Tab-separated table of C-alpha atoms and ligand atoms in Angstrom:
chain	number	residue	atom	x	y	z
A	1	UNK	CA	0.000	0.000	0.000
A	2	UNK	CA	0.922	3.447	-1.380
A	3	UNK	CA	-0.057	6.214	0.892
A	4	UNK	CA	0.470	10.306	0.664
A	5	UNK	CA	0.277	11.770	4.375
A	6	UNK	CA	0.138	15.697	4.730
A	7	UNK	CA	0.295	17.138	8.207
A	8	UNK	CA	-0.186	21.196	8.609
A	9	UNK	CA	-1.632	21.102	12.179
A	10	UNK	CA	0.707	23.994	13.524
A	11	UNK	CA	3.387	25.502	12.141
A	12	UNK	CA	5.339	22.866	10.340
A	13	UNK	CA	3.898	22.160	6.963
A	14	UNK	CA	4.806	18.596	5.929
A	15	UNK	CA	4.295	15.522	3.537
A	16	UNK	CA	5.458	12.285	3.214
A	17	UNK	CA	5.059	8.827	1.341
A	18	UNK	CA	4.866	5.500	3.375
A	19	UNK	CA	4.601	2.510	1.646
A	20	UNK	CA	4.415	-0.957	3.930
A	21	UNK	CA	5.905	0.694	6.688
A	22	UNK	CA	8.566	2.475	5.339
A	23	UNK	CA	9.083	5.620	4.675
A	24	UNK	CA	10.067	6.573	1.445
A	25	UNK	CA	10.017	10.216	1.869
A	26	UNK	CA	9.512	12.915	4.342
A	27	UNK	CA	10.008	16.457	3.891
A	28	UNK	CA	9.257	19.072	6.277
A	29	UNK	CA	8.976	22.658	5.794
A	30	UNK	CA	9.102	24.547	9.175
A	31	UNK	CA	7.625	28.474	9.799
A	32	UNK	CA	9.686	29.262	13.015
A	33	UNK	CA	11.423	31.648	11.565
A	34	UNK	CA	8.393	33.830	9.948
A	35	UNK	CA	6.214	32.965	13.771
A	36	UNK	CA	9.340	34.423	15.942
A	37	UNK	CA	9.109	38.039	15.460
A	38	UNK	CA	5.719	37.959	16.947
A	39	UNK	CA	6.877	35.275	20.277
A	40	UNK	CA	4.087	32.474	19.608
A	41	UNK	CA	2.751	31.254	16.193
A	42	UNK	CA	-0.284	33.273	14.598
A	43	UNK	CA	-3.011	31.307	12.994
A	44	UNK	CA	-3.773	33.562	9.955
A	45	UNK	CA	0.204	33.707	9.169
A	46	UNK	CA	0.896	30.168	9.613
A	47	UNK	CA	-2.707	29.216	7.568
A	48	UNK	CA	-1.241	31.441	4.876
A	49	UNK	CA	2.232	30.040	4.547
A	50	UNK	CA	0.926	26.306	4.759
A	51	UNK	CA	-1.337	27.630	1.279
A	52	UNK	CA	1.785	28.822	-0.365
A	53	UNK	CA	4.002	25.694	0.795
A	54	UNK	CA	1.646	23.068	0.868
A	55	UNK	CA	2.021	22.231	-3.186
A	56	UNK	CA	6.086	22.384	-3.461
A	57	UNK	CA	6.405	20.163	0.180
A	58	UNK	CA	3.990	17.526	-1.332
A	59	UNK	CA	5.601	17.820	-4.756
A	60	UNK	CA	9.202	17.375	-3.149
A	61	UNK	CA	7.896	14.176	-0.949
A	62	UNK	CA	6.338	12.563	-4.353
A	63	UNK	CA	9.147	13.182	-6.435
A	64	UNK	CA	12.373	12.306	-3.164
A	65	UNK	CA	10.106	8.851	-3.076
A	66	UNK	CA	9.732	8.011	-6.503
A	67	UNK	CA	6.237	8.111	-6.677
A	68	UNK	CA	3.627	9.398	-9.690
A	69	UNK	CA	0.201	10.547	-8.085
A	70	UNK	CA	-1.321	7.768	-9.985
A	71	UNK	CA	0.661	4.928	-7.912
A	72	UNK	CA	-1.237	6.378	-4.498
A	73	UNK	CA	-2.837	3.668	-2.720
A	74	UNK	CA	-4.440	5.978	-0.001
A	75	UNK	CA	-4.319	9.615	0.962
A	76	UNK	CA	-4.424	10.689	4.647
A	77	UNK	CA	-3.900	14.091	6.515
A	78	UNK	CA	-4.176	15.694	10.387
A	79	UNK	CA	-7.701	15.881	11.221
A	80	UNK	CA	-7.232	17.447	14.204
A	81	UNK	CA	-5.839	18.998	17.257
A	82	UNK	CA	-4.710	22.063	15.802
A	83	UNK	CA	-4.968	25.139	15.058
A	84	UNK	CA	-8.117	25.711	12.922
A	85	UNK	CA	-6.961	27.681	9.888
A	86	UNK	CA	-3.574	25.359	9.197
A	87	UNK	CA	-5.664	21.997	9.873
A	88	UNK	CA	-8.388	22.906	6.746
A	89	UNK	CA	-5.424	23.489	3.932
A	90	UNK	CA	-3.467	19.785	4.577
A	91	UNK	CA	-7.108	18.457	5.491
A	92	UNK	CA	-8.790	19.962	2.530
A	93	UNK	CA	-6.093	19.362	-0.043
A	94	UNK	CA	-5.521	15.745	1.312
A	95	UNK	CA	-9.194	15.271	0.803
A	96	UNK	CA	-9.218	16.805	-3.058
A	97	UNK	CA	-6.592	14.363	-4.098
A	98	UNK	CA	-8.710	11.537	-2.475
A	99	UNK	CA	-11.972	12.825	-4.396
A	100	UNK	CA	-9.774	13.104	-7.741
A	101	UNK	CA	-7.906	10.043	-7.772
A	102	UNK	CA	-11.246	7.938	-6.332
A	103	UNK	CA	-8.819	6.498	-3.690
A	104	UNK	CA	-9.309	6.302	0.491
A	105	UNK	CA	-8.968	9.059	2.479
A	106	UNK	CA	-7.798	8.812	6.219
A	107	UNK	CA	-8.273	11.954	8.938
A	108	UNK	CA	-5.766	10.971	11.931
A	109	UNK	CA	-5.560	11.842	15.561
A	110	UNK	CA	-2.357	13.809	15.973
A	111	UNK	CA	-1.557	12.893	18.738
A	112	UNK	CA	-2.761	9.510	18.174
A	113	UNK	CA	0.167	9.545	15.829
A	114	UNK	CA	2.642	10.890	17.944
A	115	UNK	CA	2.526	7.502	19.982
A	116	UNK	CA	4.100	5.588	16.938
A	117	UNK	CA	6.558	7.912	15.845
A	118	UNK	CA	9.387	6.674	18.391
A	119	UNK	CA	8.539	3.275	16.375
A	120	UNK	CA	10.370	4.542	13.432
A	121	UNK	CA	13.723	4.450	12.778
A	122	UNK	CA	15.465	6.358	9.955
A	123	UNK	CA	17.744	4.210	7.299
A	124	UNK	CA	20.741	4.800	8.524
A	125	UNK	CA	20.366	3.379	12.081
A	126	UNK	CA	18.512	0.525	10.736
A	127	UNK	CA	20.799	-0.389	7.553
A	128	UNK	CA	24.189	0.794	9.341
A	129	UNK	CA	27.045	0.739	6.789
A	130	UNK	CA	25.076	-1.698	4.205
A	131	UNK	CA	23.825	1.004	1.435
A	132	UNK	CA	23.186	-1.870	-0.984
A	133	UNK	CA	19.299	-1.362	0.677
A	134	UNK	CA	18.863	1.633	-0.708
A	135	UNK	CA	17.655	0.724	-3.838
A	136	UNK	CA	13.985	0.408	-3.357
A	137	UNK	CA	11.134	-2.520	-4.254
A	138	UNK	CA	9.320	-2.049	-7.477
A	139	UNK	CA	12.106	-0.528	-9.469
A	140	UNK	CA	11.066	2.669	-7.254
A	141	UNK	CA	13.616	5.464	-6.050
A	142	UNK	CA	13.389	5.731	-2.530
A	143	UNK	CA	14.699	8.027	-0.280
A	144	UNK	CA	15.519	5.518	2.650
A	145	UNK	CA	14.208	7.467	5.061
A	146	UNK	CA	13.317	5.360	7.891
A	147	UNK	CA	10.896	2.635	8.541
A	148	UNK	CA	8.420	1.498	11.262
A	149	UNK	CA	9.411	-1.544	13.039
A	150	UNK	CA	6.428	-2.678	14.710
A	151	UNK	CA	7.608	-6.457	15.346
A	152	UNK	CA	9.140	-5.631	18.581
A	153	UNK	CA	6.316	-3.330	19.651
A	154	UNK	CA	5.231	-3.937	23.326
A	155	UNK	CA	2.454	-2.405	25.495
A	156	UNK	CA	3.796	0.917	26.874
A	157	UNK	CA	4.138	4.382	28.730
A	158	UNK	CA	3.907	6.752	25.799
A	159	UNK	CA	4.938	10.059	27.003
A	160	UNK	CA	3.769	12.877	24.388
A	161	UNK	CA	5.591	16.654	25.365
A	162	UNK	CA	5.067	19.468	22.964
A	163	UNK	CA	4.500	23.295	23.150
A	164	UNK	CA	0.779	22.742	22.857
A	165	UNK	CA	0.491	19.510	24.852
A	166	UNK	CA	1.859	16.924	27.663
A	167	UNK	CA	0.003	13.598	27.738
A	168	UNK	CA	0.786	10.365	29.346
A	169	UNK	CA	-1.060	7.244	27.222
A	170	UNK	CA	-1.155	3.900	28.148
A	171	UNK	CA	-0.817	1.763	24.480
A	172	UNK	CA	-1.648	-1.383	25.475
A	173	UNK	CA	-1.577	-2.547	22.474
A	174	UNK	CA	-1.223	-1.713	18.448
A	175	UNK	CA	-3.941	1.122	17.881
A	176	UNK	CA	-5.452	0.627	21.216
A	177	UNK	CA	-4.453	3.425	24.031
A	178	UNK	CA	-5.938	4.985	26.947
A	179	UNK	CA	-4.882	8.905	28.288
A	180	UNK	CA	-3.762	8.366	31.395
A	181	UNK	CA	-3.282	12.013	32.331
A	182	UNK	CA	-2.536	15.441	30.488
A	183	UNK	CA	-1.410	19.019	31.453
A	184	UNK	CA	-4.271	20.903	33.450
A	185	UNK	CA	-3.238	24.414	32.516
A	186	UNK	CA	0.253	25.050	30.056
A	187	UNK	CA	2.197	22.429	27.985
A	188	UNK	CA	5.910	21.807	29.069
A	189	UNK	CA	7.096	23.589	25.800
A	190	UNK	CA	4.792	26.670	26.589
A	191	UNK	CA	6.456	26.508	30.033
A	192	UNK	CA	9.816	26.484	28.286
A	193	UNK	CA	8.912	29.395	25.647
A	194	UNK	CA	6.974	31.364	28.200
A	195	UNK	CA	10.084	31.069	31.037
A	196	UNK	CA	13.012	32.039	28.456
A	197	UNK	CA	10.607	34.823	27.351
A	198	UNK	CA	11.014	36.375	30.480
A	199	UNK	CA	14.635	35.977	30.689
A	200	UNK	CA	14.744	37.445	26.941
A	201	UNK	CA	15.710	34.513	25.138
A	202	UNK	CA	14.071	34.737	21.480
A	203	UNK	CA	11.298	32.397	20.369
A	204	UNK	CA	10.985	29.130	20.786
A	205	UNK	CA	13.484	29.378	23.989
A	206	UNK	CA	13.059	25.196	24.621
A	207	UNK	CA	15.800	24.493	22.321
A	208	UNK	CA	18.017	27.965	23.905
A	209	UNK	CA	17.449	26.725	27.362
A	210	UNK	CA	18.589	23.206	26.574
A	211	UNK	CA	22.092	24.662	25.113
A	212	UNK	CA	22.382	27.324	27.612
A	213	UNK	CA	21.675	24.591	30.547
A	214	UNK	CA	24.849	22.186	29.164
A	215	UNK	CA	26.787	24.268	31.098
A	216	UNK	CA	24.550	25.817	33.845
A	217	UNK	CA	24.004	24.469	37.265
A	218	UNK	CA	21.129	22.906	37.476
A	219	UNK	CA	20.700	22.974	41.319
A	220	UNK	CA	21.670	26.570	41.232
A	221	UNK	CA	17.972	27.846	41.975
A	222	UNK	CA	15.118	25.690	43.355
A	223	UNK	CA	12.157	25.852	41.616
A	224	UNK	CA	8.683	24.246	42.242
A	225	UNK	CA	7.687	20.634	40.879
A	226	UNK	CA	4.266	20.823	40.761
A	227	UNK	CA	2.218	17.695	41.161
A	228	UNK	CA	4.959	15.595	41.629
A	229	UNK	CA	3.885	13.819	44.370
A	230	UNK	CA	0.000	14.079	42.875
A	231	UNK	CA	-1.284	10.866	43.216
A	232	UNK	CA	-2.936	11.522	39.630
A	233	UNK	CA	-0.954	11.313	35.962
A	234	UNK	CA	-1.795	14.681	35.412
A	235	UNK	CA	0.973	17.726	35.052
A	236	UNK	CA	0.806	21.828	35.442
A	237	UNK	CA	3.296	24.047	34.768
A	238	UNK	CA	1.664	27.438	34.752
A	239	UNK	CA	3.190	27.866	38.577
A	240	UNK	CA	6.628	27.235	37.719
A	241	UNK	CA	6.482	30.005	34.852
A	242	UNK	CA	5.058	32.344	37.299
A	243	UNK	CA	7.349	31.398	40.005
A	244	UNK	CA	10.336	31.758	37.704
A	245	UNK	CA	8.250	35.632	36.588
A	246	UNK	CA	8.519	36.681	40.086
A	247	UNK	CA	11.762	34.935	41.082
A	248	UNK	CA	13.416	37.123	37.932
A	249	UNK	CA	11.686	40.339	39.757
A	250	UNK	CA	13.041	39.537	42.734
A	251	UNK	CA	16.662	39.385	41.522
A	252	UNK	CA	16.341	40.816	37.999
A	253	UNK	CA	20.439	41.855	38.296
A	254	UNK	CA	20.737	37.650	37.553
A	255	UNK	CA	19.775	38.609	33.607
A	256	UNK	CA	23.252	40.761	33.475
A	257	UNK	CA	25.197	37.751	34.207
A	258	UNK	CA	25.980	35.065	31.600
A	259	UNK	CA	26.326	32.351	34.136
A	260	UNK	CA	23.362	32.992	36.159
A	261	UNK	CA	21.389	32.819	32.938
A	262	UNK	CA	23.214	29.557	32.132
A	263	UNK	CA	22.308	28.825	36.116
A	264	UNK	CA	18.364	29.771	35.201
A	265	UNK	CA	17.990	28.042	32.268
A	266	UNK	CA	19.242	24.686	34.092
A	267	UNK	CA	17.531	25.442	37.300
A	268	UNK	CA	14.175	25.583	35.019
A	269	UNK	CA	14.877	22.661	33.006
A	270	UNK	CA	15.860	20.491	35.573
A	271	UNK	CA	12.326	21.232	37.477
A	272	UNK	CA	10.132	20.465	34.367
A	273	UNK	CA	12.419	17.550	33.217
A	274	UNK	CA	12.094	15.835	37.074
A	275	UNK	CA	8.223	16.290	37.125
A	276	UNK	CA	8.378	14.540	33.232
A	277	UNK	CA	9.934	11.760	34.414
A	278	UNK	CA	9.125	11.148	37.734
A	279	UNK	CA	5.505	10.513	36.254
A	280	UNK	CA	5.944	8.734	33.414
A	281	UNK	CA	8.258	6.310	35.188
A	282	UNK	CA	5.564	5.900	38.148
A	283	UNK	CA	3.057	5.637	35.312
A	284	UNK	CA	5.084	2.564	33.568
A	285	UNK	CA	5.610	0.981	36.858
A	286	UNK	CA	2.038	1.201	38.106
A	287	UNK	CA	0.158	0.101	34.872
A	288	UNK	CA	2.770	-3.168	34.511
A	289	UNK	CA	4.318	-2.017	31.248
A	290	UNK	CA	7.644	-2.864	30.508
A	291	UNK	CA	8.577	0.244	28.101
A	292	UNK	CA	8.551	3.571	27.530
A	293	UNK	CA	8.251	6.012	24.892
A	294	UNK	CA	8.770	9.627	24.231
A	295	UNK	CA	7.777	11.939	21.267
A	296	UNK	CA	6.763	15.734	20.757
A	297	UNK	CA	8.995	18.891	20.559
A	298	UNK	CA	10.407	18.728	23.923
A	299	UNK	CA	11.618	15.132	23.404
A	300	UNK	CA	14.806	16.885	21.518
A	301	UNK	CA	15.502	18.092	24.843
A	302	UNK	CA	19.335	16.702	25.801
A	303	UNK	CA	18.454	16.473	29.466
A	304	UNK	CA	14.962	14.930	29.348
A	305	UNK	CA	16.773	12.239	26.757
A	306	UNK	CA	19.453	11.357	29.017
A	307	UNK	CA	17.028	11.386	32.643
A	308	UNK	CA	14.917	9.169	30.888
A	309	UNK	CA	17.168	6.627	29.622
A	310	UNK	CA	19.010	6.493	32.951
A	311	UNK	CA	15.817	5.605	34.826
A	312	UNK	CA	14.630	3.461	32.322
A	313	UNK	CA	17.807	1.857	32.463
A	314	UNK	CA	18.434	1.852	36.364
A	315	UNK	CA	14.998	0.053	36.540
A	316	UNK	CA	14.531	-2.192	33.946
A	317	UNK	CA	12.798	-0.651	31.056
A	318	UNK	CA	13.133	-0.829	27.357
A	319	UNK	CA	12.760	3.300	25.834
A	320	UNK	CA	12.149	4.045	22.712
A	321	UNK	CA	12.735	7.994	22.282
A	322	UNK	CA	11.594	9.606	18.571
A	323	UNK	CA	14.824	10.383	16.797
A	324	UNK	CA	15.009	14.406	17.569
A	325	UNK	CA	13.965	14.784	12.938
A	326	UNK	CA	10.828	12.730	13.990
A	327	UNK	CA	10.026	14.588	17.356
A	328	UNK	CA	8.411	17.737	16.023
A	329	UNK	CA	5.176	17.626	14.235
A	330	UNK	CA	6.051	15.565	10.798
A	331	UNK	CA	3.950	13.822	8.135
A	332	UNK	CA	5.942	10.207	8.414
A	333	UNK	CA	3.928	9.396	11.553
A	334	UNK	CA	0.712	10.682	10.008
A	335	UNK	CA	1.192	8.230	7.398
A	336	UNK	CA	2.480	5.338	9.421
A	337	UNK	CA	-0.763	5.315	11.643
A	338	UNK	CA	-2.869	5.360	8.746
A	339	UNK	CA	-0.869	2.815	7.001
A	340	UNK	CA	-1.385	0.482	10.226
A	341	UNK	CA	-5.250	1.548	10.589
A	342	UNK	CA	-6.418	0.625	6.427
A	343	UNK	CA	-4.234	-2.602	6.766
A	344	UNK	CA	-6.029	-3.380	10.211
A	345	UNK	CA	-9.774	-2.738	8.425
A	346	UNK	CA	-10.550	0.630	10.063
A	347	UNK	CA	-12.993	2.317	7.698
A	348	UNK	CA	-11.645	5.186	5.439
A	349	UNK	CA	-12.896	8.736	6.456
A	350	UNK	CA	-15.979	9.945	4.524
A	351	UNK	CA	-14.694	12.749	1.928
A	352	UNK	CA	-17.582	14.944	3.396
A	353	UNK	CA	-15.934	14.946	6.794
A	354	UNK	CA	-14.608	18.107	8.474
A	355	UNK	CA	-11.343	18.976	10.631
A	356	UNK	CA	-11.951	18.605	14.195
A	357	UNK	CA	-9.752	21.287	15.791
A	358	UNK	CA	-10.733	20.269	19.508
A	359	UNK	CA	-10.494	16.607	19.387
A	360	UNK	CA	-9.078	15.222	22.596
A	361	UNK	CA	-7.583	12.460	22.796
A	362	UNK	CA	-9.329	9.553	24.857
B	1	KG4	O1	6.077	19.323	18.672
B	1	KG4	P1	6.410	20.749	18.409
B	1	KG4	O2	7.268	21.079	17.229
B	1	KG4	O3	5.149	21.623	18.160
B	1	KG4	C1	3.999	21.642	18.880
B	1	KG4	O4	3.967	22.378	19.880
B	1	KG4	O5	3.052	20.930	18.483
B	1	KG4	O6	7.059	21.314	19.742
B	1	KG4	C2	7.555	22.608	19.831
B	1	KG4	C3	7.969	22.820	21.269
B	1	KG4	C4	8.335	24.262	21.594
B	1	KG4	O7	7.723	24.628	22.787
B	1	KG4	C5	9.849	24.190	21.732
B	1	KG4	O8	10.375	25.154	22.606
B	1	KG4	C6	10.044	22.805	22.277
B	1	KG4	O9	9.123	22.012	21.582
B	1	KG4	N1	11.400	22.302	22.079
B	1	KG4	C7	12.278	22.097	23.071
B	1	KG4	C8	13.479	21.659	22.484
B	1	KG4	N2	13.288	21.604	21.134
B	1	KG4	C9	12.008	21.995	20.906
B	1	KG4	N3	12.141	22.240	24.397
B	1	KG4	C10	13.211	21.956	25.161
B	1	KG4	N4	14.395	21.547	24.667
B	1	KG4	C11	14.579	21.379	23.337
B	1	KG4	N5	15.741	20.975	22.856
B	2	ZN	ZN1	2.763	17.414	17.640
């Protein structure tokens, strides 16, 4: 099975082909530079740049993959969380070439899709030094991009951190998860952006923190853990940005001093990195599972990447972490999940179907 994937639920406007779980191609075009002069994405720009990007990224992934229009098996796009605006132009478009091409259409669950992506590997940490692979099936060029490797997949703590979202999901099995527990007020990233905000770092500060924090001390300035010891799954990080705002009015001579910003930025990392672990470990031990996963923005975070495979490897459990190109939002996964779903029977999305910018994830 053939399958176009188009994902343009935030700021990242992406498309890629899968065919039986690989992935031939996967290009992402990112806005982060046009969203950073205003601190936060805006939904008209970032609707707008997905309409002028949307044909050349899905033109690229066709053509990197080897793929005529005509050799499409199945189209499938975001359906929703997202912003409203961005979700209708991969939704809409995915849907056209559906209707044109009389072929399937899939609307996924993005964060349903999220819980895969640490299943996929990229070609050249599954086909090490042998390049003699690259040379796809069918004649067709391939970009080797990755593949899904679902025969080792094992019930798991699937840990999803982005700016818009933190979940913890149970996947007990292939396509069957239950949310476990989510943020009750700001995302980890948004705690991130909104924290280096104050301290003037420029937009998005996650990945600024994380290099500024390599060489900060992290124990240099205690900040709150909230909920740790919450007996629920849930997480909230809106006090620790405004105990960090008021800590920084407190002492604002701190910003003047390179190290003490290095100090901050660890100090603040280290308190939402111990609250993101701490939980999902308790959440792997409690619901029997014997591995973990990690995906979303954050995930590229160097601390959060190392905590989490020392605990996991301290007590026992196998982690699968989404290489950092498969982290942020991408089209691969979109198309992986939907891939999985048609083989497993699940019914193809009606063509008259509409985005669903508020759908939670159960
Ligand atoms: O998944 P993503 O691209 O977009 C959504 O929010 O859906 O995640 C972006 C978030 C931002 O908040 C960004 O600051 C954060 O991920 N992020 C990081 C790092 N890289 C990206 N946060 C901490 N450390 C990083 N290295
Ligand atoms: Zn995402």
């Amino acid at each position: 099975m053939t399958i176009l994937a188009i994902e343009t639920s935030c700021d990242e406007t992406s498309a890629a082909v899968v065919r039986n779980g690989e992935v031939l191609s996967s290009v992402i075009s990112s806005q982060i530079k046009l969203h950073a002069e205003y601190g936060g994405v805006v939904p008209e720009l970032a609707a707008r740049e997905h309409l002028r990007n949307l044909m050349p990224v899905t033109q690229a992934a066709l053509h990197e993959a080897g793929v005529q229009i005509e050799q499409l098996d199945a189209v499938a796009a975001t359906q929703g969380p997202g912003l409203p605006t961005a979700l209708l132009v991969g939704f809409k478009a995915a849907q056209a070439v559906a209707f044109a091409r009389h072929k399937p259409f899939l609307g996924i669950h993005h964060h349903e899709a999220h819980l895969y992506s640490p299943w996929i590997r990229s070609a050249e940490h599954r086909l090490g030094s042998d390049a003699t692979d690259q040379t796809g099936r069918d004649g067709a060029r391939r970009s080797g991009f990755g593949s899904a490797d679902f025969s080792h997949f094992q019930p798991n703590i699937s840990l999803i951190v982005s700016g818009g979202h933190t979940l913890l999901v149970l996947v007990a099995s292939e396509l069957k998860h239950r949310v476990l527990g989510s943020t009750m007020d700001d995302a980890a990233g948004e705690c991130f952006d909104k924290t280096g905000k104050l301290m003037g770092l420029p937009y998005p500060a996650g990945p600024e923190i994380d290099r500024l924090a390599e060489s900060g001390n992290p124990k240099a300035f205690d900040f709150p853990r909230p909920l740790l010891n919450d007996p629920s799954d849930d997480f909230s990080f809106s006090g620790l940005k405004t105990s960090v705002r008021y800590f920084l009015r407190d002492h604002p001579d701190l910003l003047n001093n390179a190290q003490s910003v290095r100090d901050l930025c660890a100090s603040i990392q280290a308190a939402i990195v111990e609250v993101l672990v701490a939980k999902t470990m308790r959440a792997a031990r409690r619901n029997g599972v014997r591995c973990v996963t990690a995906s979303g923005g954050v995930t590229c975070n160097r601390a959060l990447r190392r905590e989490l495979a020392r605990r996991c490897k301290k007590e026992g459990f196998e982690l699968r972490l989404a290489e950092t190109n498969l982290c942020t939002d991408n089209a691969a996964m979109i198309g992986i999940l939907a891939e999985r779903k048609l083989s497993a029977g699940i019914q193809p999305t009606l063509l008259d179907q509409e985005i669903t910018p508020g759908w939670v994830l159960a």
